[in-house]
Short mmCIF file of C-alpha atoms and ligand atoms in Angstrom, two decimals:
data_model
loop_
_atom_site.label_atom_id
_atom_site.label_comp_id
_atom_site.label_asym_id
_atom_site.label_seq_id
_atom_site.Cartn_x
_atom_site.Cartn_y
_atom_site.Cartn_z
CA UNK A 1 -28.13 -11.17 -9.35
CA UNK A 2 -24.83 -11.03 -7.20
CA UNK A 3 -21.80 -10.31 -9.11
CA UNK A 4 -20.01 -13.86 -8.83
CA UNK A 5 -22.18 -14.77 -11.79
CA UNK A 6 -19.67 -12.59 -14.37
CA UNK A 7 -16.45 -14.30 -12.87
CA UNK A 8 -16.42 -17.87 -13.87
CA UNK A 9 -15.69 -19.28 -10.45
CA UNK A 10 -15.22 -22.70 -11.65
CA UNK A 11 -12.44 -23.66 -14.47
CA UNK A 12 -9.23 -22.95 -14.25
CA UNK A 13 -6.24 -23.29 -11.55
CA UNK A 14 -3.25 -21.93 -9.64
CA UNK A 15 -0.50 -23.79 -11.91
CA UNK A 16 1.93 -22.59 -8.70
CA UNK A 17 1.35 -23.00 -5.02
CA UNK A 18 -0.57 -19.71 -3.34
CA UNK A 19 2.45 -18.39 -1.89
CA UNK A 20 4.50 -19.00 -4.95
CA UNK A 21 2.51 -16.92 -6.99
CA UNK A 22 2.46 -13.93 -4.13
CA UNK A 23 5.69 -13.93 -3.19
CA UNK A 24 7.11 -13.88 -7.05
CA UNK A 25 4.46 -11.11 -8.40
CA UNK A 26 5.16 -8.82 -5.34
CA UNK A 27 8.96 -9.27 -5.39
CA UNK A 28 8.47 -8.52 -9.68
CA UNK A 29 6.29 -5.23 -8.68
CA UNK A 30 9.04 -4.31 -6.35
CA UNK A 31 12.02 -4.96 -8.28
CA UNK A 32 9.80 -3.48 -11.58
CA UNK A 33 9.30 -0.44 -9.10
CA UNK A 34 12.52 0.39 -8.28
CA UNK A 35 13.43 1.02 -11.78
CA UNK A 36 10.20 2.36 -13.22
CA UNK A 37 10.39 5.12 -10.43
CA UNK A 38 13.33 6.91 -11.86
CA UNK A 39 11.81 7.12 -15.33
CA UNK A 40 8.43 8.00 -13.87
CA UNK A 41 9.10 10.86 -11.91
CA UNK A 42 12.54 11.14 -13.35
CA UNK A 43 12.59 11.60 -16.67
CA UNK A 44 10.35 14.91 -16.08
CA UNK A 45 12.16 16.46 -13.56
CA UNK A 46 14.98 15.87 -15.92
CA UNK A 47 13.92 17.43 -18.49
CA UNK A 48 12.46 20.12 -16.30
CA UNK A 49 16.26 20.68 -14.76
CA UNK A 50 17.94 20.50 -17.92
CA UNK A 51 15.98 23.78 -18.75
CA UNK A 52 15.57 25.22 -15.31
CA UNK A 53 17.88 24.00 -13.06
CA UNK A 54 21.09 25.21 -11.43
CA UNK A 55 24.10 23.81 -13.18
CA UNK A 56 24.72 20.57 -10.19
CA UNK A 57 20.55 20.54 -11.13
CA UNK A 58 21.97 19.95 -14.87
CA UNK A 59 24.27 18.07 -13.93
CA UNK A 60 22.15 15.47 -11.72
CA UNK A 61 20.12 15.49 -14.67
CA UNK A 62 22.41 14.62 -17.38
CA UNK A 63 24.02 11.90 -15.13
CA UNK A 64 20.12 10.39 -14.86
CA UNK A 65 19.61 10.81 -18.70
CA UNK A 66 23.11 9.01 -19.42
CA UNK A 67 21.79 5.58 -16.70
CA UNK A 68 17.84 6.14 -18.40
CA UNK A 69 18.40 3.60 -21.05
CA UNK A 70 19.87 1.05 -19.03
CA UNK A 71 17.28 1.31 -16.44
CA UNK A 72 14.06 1.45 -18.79
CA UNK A 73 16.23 -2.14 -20.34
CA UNK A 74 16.05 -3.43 -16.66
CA UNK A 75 13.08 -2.04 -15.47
CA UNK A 76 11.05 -3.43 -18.92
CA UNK A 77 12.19 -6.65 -18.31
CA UNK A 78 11.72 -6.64 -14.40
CA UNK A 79 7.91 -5.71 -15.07
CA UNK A 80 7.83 -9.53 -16.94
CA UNK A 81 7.85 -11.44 -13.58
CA UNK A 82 4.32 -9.56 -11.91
CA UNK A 83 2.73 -10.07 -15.28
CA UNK A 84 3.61 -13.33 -15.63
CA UNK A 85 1.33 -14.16 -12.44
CA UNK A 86 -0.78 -11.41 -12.61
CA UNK A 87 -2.29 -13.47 -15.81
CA UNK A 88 -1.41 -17.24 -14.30
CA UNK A 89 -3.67 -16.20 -11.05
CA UNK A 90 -5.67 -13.28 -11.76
CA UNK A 91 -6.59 -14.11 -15.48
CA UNK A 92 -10.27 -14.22 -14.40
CA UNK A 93 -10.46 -10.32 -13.92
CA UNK A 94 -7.00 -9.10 -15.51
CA UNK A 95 -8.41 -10.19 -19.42
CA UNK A 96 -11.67 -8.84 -19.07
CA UNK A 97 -10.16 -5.41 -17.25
CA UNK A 98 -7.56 -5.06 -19.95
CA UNK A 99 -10.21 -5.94 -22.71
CA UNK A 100 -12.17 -3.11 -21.47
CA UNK A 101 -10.13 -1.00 -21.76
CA UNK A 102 -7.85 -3.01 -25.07
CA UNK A 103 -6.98 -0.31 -27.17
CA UNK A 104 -5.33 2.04 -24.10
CA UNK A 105 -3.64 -1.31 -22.91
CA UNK A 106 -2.26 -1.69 -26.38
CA UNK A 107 -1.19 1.95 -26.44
CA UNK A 108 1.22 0.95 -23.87
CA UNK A 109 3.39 -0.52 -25.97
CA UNK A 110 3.11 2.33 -28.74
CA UNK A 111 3.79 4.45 -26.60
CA UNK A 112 6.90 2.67 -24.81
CA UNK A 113 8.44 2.23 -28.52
CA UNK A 114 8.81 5.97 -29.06
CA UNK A 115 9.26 6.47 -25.05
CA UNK A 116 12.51 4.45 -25.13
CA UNK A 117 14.06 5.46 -28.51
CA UNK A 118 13.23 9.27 -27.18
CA UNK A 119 15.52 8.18 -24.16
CA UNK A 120 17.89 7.33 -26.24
CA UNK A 121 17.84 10.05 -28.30
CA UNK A 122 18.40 12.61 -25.32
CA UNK A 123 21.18 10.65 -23.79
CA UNK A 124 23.34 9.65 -27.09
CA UNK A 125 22.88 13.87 -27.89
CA UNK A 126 24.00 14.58 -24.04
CA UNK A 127 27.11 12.64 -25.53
CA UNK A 128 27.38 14.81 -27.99
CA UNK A 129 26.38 18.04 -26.38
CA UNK A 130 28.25 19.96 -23.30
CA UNK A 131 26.47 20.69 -20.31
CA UNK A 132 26.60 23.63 -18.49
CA UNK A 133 25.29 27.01 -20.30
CA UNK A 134 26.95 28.94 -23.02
CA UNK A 135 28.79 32.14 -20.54
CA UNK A 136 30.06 29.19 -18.40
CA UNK A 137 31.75 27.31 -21.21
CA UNK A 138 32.97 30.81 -23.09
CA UNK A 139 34.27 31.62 -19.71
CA UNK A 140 36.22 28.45 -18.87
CA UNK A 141 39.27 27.94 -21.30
CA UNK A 142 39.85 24.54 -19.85
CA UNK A 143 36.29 23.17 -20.78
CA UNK A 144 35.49 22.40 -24.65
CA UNK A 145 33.22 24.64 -26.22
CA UNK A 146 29.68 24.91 -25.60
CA UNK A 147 27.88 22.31 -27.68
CA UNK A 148 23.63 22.86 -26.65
CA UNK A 149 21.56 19.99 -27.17
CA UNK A 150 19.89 19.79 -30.32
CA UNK A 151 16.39 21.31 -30.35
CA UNK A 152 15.06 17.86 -31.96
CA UNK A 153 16.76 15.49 -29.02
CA UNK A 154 15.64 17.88 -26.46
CA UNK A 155 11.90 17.05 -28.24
CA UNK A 156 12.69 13.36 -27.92
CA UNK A 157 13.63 13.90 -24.37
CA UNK A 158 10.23 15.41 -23.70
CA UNK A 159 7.76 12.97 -25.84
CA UNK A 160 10.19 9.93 -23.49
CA UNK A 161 8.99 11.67 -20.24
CA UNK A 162 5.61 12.62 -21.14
CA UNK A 163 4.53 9.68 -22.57
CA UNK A 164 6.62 7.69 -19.73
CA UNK A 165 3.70 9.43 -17.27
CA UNK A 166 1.12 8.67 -19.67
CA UNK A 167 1.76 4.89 -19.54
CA UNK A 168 2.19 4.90 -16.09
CA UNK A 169 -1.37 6.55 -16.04
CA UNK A 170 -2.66 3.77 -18.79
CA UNK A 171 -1.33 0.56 -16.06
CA UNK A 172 -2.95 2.49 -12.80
CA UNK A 173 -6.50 2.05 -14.87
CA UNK A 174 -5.49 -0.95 -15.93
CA UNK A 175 -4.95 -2.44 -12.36
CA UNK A 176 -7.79 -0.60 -10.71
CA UNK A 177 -10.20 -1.63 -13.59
CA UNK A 178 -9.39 -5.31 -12.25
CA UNK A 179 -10.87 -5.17 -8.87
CA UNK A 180 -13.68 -2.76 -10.23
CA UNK A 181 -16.68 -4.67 -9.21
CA UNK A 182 -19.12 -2.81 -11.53
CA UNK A 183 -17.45 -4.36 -14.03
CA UNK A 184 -18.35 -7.37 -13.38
CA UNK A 185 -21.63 -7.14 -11.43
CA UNK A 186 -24.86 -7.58 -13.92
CA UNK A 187 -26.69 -4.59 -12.41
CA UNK A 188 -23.98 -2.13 -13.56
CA UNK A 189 -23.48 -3.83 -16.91
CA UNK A 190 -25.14 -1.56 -19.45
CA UNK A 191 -24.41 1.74 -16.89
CA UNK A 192 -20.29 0.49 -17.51
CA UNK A 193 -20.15 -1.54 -20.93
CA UNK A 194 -23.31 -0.19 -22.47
CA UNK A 195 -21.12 2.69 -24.59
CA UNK A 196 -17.86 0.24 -24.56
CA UNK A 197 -19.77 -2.58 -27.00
CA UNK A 198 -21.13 -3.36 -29.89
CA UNK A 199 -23.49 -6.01 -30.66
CA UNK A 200 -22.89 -7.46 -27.46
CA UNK A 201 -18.60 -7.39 -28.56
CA UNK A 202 -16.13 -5.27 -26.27
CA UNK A 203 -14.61 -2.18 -28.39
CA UNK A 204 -11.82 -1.57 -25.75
CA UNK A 205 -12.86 1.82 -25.91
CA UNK A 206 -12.92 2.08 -21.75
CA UNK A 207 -10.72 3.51 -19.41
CA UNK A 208 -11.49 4.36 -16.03
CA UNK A 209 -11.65 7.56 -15.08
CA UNK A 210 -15.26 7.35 -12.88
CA UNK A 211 -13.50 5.17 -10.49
CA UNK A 212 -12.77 7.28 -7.44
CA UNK A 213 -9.35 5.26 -6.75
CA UNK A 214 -7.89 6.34 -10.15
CA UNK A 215 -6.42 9.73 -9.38
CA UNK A 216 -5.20 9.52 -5.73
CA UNK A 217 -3.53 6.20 -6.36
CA UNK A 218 -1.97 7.45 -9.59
CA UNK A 219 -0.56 10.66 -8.26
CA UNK A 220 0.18 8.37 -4.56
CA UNK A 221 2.43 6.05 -6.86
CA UNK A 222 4.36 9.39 -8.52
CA UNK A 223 4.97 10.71 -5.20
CA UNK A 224 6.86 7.04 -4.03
CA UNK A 225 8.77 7.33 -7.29
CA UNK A 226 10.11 10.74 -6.29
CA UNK A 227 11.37 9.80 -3.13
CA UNK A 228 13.50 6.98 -4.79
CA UNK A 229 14.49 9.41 -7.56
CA UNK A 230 16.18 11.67 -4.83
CA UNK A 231 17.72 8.36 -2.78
CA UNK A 232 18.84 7.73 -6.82
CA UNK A 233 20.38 11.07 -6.38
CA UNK A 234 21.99 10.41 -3.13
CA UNK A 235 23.11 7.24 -3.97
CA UNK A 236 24.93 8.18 -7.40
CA UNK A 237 26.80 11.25 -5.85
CA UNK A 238 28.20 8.94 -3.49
CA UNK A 239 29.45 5.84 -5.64
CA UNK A 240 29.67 7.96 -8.66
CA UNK A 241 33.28 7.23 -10.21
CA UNK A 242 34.92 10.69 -10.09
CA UNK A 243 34.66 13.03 -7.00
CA UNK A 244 31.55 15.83 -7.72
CA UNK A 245 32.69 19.12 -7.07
CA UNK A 246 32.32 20.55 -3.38
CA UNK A 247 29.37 22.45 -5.12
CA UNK A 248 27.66 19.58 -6.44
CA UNK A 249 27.94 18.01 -3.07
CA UNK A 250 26.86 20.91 -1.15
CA UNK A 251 23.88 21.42 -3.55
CA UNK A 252 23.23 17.57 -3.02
CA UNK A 253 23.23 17.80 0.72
CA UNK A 254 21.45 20.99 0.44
CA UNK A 255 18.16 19.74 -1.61
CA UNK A 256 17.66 16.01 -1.23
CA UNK A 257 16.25 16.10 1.98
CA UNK A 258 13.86 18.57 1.05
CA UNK A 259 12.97 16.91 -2.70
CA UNK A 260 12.38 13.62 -0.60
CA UNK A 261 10.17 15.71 2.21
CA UNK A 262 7.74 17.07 -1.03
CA UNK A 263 7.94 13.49 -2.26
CA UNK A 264 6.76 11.84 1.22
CA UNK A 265 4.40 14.77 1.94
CA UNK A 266 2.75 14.18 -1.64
CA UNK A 267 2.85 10.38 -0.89
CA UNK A 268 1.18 11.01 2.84
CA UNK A 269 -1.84 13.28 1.65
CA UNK A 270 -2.48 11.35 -1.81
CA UNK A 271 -1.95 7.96 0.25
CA UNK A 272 -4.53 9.32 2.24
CA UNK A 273 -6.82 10.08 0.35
CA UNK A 274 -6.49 7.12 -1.53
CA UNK A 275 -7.42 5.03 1.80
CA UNK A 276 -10.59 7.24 2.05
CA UNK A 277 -11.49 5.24 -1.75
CA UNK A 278 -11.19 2.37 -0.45
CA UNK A 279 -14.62 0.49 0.45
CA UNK A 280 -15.68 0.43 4.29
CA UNK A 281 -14.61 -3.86 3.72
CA UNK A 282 -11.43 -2.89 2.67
CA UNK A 283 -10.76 -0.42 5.07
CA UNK A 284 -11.87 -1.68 7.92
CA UNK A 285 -9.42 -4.97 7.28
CA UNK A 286 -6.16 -2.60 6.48
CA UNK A 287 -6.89 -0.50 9.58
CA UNK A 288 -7.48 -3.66 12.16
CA UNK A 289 -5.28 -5.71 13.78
CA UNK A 290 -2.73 -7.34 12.24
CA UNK A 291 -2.81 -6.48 8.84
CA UNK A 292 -2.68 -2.47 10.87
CA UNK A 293 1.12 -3.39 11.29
CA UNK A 294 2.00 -3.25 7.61
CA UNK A 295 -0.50 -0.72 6.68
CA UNK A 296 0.71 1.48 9.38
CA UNK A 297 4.90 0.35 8.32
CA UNK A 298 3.54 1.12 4.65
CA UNK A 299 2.71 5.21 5.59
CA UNK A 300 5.46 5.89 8.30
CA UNK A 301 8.63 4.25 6.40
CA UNK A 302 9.59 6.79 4.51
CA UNK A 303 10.06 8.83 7.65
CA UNK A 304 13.58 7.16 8.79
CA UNK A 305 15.14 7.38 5.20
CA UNK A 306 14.34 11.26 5.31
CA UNK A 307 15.55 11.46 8.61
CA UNK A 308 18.64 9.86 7.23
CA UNK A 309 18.98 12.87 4.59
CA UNK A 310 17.69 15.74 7.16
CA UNK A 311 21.01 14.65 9.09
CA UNK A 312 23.36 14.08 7.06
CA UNK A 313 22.25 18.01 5.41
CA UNK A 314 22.88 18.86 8.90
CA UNK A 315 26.28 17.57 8.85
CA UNK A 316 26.44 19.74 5.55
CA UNK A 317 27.72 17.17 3.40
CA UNK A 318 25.84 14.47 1.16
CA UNK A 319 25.65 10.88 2.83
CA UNK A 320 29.10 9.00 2.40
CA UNK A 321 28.89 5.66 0.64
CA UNK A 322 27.70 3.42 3.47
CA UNK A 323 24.66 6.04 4.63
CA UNK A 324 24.13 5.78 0.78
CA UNK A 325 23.88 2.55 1.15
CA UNK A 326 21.60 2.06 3.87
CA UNK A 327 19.10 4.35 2.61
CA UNK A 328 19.09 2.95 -0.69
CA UNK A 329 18.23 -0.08 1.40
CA UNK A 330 15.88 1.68 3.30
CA UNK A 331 13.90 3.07 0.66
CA UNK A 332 13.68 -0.40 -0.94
CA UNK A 333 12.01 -1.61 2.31
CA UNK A 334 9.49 1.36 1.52
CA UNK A 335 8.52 0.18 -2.03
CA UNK A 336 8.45 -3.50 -0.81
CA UNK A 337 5.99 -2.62 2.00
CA UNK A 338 4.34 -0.27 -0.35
CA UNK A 339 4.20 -3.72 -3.00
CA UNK A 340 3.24 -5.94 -0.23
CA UNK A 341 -0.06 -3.45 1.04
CA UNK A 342 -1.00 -2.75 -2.56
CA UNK A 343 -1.28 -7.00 -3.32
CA UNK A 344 -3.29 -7.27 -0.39
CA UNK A 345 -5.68 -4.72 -0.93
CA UNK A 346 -5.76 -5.86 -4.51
CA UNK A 347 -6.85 -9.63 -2.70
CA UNK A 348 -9.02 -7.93 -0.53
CA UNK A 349 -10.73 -5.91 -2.88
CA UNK A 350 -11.26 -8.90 -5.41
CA UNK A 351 -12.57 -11.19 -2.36
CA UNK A 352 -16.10 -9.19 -2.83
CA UNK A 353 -16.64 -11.03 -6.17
CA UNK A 354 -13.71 -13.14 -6.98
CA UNK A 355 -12.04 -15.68 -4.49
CA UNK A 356 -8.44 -15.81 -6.52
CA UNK A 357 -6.85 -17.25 -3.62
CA UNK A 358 -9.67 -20.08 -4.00
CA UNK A 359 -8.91 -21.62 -7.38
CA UNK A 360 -7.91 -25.25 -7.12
CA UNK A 361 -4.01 -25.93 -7.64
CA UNK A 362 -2.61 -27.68 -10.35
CA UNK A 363 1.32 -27.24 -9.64
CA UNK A 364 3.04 -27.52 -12.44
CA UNK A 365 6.47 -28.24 -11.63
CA UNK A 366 8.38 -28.31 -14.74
CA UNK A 367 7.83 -24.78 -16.12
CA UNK A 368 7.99 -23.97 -12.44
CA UNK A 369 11.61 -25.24 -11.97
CA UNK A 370 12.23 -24.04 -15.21
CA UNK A 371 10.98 -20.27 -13.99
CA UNK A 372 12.79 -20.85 -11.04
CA UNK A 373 16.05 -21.66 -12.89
CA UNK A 374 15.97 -19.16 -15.39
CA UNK A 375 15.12 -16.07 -12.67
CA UNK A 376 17.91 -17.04 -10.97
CA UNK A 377 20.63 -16.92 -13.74
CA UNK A 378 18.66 -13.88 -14.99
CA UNK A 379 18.91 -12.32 -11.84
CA UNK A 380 23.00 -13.22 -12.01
CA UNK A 381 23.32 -12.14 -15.22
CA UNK A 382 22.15 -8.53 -14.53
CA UNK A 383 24.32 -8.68 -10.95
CA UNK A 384 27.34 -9.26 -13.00
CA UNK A 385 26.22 -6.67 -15.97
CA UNK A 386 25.88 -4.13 -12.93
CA UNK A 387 29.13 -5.54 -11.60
CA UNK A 388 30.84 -4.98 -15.34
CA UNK A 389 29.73 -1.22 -15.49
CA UNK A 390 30.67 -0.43 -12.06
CA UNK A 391 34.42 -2.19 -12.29
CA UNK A 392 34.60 -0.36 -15.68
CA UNK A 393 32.99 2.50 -14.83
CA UNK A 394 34.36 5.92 -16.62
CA UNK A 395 35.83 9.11 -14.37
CA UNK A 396 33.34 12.06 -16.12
CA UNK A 397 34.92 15.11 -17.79
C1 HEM B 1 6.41 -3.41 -21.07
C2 HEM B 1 6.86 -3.02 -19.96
C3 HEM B 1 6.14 -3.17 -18.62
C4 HEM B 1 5.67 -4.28 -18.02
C5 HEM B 1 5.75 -5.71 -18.51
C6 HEM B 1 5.06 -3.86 -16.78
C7 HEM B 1 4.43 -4.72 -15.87
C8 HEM B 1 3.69 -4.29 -14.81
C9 HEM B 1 2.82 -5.16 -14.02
C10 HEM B 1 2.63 -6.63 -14.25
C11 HEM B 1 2.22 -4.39 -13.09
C12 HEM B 1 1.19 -4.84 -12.04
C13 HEM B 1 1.82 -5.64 -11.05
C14 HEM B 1 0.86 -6.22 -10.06
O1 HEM B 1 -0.31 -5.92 -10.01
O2 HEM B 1 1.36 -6.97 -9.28
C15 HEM B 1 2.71 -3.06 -13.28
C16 HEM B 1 2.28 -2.05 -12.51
C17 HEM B 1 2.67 -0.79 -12.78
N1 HEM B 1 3.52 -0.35 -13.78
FE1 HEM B 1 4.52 -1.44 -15.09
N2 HEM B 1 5.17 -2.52 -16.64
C18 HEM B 1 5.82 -2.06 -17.76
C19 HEM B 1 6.12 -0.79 -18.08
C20 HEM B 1 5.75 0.23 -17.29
C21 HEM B 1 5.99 1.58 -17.65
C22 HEM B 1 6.71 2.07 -18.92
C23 HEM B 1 5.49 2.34 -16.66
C24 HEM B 1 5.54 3.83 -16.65
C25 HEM B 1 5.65 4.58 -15.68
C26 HEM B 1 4.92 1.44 -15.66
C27 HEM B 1 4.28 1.84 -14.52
C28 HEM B 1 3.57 1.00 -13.69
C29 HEM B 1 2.73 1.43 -12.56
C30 HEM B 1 2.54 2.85 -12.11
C31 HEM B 1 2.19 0.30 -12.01
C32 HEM B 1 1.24 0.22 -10.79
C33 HEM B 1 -0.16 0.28 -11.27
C34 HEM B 1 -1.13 0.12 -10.12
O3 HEM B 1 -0.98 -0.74 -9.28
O4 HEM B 1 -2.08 0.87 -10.08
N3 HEM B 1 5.11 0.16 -16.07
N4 HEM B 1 3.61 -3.01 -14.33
#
């Protein structure tokens, strides 16, 4: 029997136009990206700096911890708009995918409860704590004295960024489980639900770890977040309220282009070998003409924001506000492209056994104006909450 038969092909509608429903979940993903990067990849190096890095690596840290809970707030909340048509146009494959797999889907939010209290944990205690090691403080008269950071925030610093990768682990099943075809193809039902049910009922016990996509996409998707943790980096040392030290900048210029090099270089060979997961379908249409134009823009544009750090290292001096600018803009463009080739090999690899782009619309324009409405004043109110801490923004100590 061909798979179609598990995916109720009939029933059920687009309540937005086609487009609608694209545009808005791959603008959410990108937005949601931005933000989940820095606590994906950045909460560990982080903590990883705070313990083995050079005192600007401590510092760069600490200034990341002290943002963290505004950006998990933001980033949360930004990761609202994909689901919200994830389940309006893929609820055909998404509840079955997440049911499979229920009780790791729920652990998502027990873990993000302890995640984001942990972050706040670490950054109130940074508050309270002095940076810098204990010699550099006794040596300084002008500095206070050394405070170290509590052995049980430091803890809740580490849970925040483990379990931080964990979840992020948790959604890349989660999303690859959805365009799984054994999952919904009758051959392969007792071979991939036979140990996940009882009595014919789903125990949620899945995950899955047999699919070959899991662990280069995964690893593909930390690599992108490192890259914007180090524009992050870039981007704060330049628009940062006080001046950094000429050893914080040097250090910056010194080591951002090379962070962001590991980051691309991880992104190239896992992206890679990610492609080589895909099926011969889905390959073949990413690698032919035209959809080749964003697949190939996808895997070369990280190149021109590192050459943008490679220079200005060669200048020997961390890029000045506008070149901060413009790669923070340029590294957007390279996790909306990355958004944008991810949504349509999601379409392509649901077209073997699930038509989404098929269902019959039934626009439903008042919630839809209402959306509409309330994503734009959303989107003002955080502009003019960003706009609030940067006017009032405090010179550092
Ligand atoms: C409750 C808060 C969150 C919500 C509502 C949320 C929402 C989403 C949605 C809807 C997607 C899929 C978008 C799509 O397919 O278009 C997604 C993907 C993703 N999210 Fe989040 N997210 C949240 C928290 C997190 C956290 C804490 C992490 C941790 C790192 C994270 C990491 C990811 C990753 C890595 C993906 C891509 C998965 C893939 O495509 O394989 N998200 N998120």
């Amino acid at each position: 029997m061909t798979p179609t038969v598990l995916v109720e092909q009939t029933g059920g509608f687009l309540p937005a136009p086609w487009w609608f429903v694209q545009f808005f979940k791959v603008l959410g993903f990108t937005l949601h990206a931005v933000l989940m990067h820095l606590w994906y990849a950045g909460l560990v190096w982080a903590m990883v700096s705070a313990v083995r890095g050079s005192a600007s690596g401590r510092e760069a840290a600490g200034r990341l911890m002290r943002q963290m809970p505004i950006l998990v707030a933001l980033g949360i909340n930004l990761g609202i708009v994909p689901l919200l048509f994830l389940q309006a146009a893929y609820a055909k494959v998404f509840y079955p995918a997440t049911i499979y797999m229920a009780w790791f889907w729920l652990g998502i939010v027990i873990l993000l409860i302890p995640a984001y209290y942990g972050v706040y944990i670490y950054a109130i205690g940074l508050r309270n704590s002095t940076s810098g090691s204990e010699p550099e403080r006794n040596a300084s008269s002008s500095l206070p004295p050394f405070r170290p950071m509590p052995l049980w925030r430091t803890a809740a610093g580490w849970i925040a960024a483990v379990f931080f990768i964990v979840i992020g682990f948790l959604f890349v099943n989660g999303l690859t489980l959805m365009t799984r075809q054994e999952l919904f193809r009758q051959e392969d039902w007792q071979a991939v639900w036979g140990s996940h049910t009882a009595a014919g009922a789903a125990l949620g016990t899945g995950l899955n770890l047999a699919d070959l996509r899991l662990l280069p996409r995964w690893l593909m998707f930390f690599s992108l977040a490192w890259t914007t943790l180090v524009v992050w980096l870039v981007v704060d040392t330049a628009w940062r309220a006080s001046a950094p030290s000429e050893t914080y900048r040097t250090w910056v210029a010194r080591s951002s282009w090379k962070l962001y090099l590991a980051g691309m270089v991880g992104f190239a060979l896992f992206g890679s070998w990610y492609l080589h997961t895909w099926s011969a379908e889905v390959r073949a249409t990413m690698l032919s003409w035209p959809i080749l134009v964003l697949t190939g823009l996808t895997a070369v544009f990280p190149g021109p924001v590192w050459l943008g750090l490679a220079w200005s290292a060669r200048r020997g001096k961390p890029p000045d506000r506008g070149l901060a600018a413009l790669l923070a803009l340029g590294q957007l463009l390279v996790i909306a492209l990355n958004a944008t080739s991810r949504q349509v090999v999601q379409n392509l690899e649901l077209r073997q056994f699930f038509a989404v782009s098929q269902q019959p619309e039934a626009v439903q324009w008042s919630p839809l104006i209402v959306f509409l409405v309330l994503f734009v004043l959303g989107a003002g109110v955080v502009g003019w909450m960003l706009w609030q801490l940067w006017r009032h923004r405090q010179v550092e100590t």
